[in-house]
Amino acid sequence: ASLQRFLPPYPHAAASRCRPPGVRARPVQSSTVSAPSSSTPTANEAMSAERLEPRVEQREGRYWVLKEKYRTGLNPQEKVKLGKEPMSLFMEGGIKELAKMPMEEIEADKLSKEDIDVRLKWLGLFHRRKHQYGRFMMRLKLPNGVTTSEQTRYLASVIEAYGKEGCADVTTRQNWQIRGVTLPDVPAILDGLNAVGLTSLQSGMDNVRNPVGNPLAGIDPDEIGMEAFRSEVEKRMPNGVLERAAPDDLIDKKWQRRDYLGVHPQKQEGMSYVGLHVPVGRVQAADMFELARLADEYGSGELRLTVEQNIVIPNVKNEKVEALLAEPLLQKFSPQPSLLLKGLVACTGNQFCGQAIIETKQRALLVTSQVEKLVSVPRAVRMHWTGCPNSCGQVQVADIGFMGCLTKDSTGKIVEAADIFVGGRVGSDSHLAGAYKKSVPCDELAPIVADILVERFGAVRREREEDEE
Ligand code: SF4
């Protein structure tokens, strides 16, 4: 099939399809629509024709590659792709050969070095050259964060084999990332994933990333995520037609964003879901085995990951809730963490990530515990940490966001620091956070955060709270 069929039939088609209902098209400048005075193409027509021409062509009847004339000024990643189709490592079994090669041999050859550092990302494998040489982070695909105890157990068995080098993270895309993977094991791990219905393929680079959604889909008594209802109403309307409301009218503006932690009734009578707090999303193999056991013993064998890096056990019969709450793992993954821990999110940071400017996960926990000693908050405050401007920790939507940077402290020494953002909101009243203060040394963050919590979030200083008592 030709790529041409995915292109709009005329230059303005795509723009008109994207226009929100009710928004009129801007009048087209007369110069762009007036008929040419001769058969010579106008500059606009020539430009349109060039823009409509597909930039790719089929190679070997199998792959789509960039045409020669468009191959100037490419960035290094695109050049690596042109050098060898990354997915061929999987489709044609190249990964099996690569897995047999010693690292020295791989490093000595440009193509195989590119394989481990770049092309394997299309298979969901990210070489941690800088912080964990020879080991890979493996990113799964987990639509809507829904997984099973069997899958969790399998992932736990993979990281368990790597001892202290292996761990896993719940990510801000409701996904698992497992760490410590070595190349010789990759073919067997890919087979193992396949056997439990998982894949890591195309979870990085220019591929569709993990689709996220409400982790309570299908079990939330308040669920709207509404087409079936609408079509029933539509059938009952005169002429079977129901006008669509403006997007703004669809959401109850008073709806408060909820967290999923603790015990909550499901829409299914007699069932509850139990949200567990996983501090900054980090889990070890033993934790994963336990999570799988709890899902089997108390629920339906299902686990759901959330974008706040936590885990929901759905389908727990009400009579089993008490016993679940008494499980030892819930001392570590609490259903009722403190108000500041509830909304704490941190990206990978420089423990593993080559892009990171600062350490994030441990720092986030440390600063939060320091702040908790200074103030008490009346409600949960979402604090997000991100180790660099890539913002995997999504600081711009946090109540208070911390973006890693470096600065000089009072003695002139270069130290880890953070730019502070305040005021991000999610939901119907969404708003990006604004910069509050730049380049604050991490060691000086706690009192500043305490001030923000008092000024903007109704926190009370601990001394005063004690005085009043
Ligand atoms: Fe790495 Fe930066 Fe993403 Fe954090 S935000 S995981 S440091 S790339």
Tab-separated table of C-alpha atoms and ligand atoms in Angstrom, residues 128 139 177 179 346-358 360 385-394 403-404, ligand 1:
chain	number	residue	atom	x	y	z
A	128	ARG	CA	23.037	2.092	30.380
A	139	ARG	CA	10.852	-1.107	28.818
A	177	GLN	CA	10.879	-0.811	33.299
A	179	ARG	CA	16.878	-3.007	35.071
A	346	ALA	CA	10.278	10.964	40.653
A	347	CYS	CA	11.854	10.024	37.344
A	348	THR	CA	14.829	7.654	37.147
A	349	GLY	CA	17.531	10.262	37.774
A	350	ASN	CA	21.265	9.756	37.619
A	351	GLN	CA	21.303	6.359	39.304
A	352	PHE	CA	20.640	4.861	35.881
A	353	CYS	CA	19.699	7.541	33.359
A	354	GLY	CA	22.458	8.935	31.169
A	355	GLN	CA	20.567	12.194	30.595
A	356	ALA	CA	20.164	12.989	34.287
A	357	ILE	CA	21.756	16.024	35.862
A	358	ILE	CA	20.876	15.047	39.439
A	360	THR	CA	16.054	12.135	41.926
A	385	TRP	CA	10.926	15.448	40.499
A	386	THR	CA	12.641	15.237	37.159
A	387	GLY	CA	16.366	14.818	36.673
A	388	CYS	CA	16.672	16.924	33.532
A	389	PRO	CA	14.550	19.104	31.224
A	390	ASN	CA	13.190	16.027	29.395
A	391	SER	CA	10.711	16.064	32.267
A	392	CYS	CA	9.781	12.376	32.435
A	393	GLY	CA	8.665	13.298	35.965
A	394	GLN	CA	6.234	15.843	34.462
A	403	MET	CA	13.770	20.067	37.669
A	404	GLY	CA	17.387	19.035	38.115
B	1	SF4	FE1	16.306	10.636	32.575
B	1	SF4	FE2	15.806	13.216	32.306
B	1	SF4	FE3	13.848	11.421	31.841
B	1	SF4	FE4	14.694	11.823	34.313
B	1	SF4	S1	13.689	13.363	32.999
B	1	SF4	S2	14.376	9.817	33.349
B	1	SF4	S3	16.836	12.251	34.042
B	1	SF4	S4	15.718	11.682	30.665
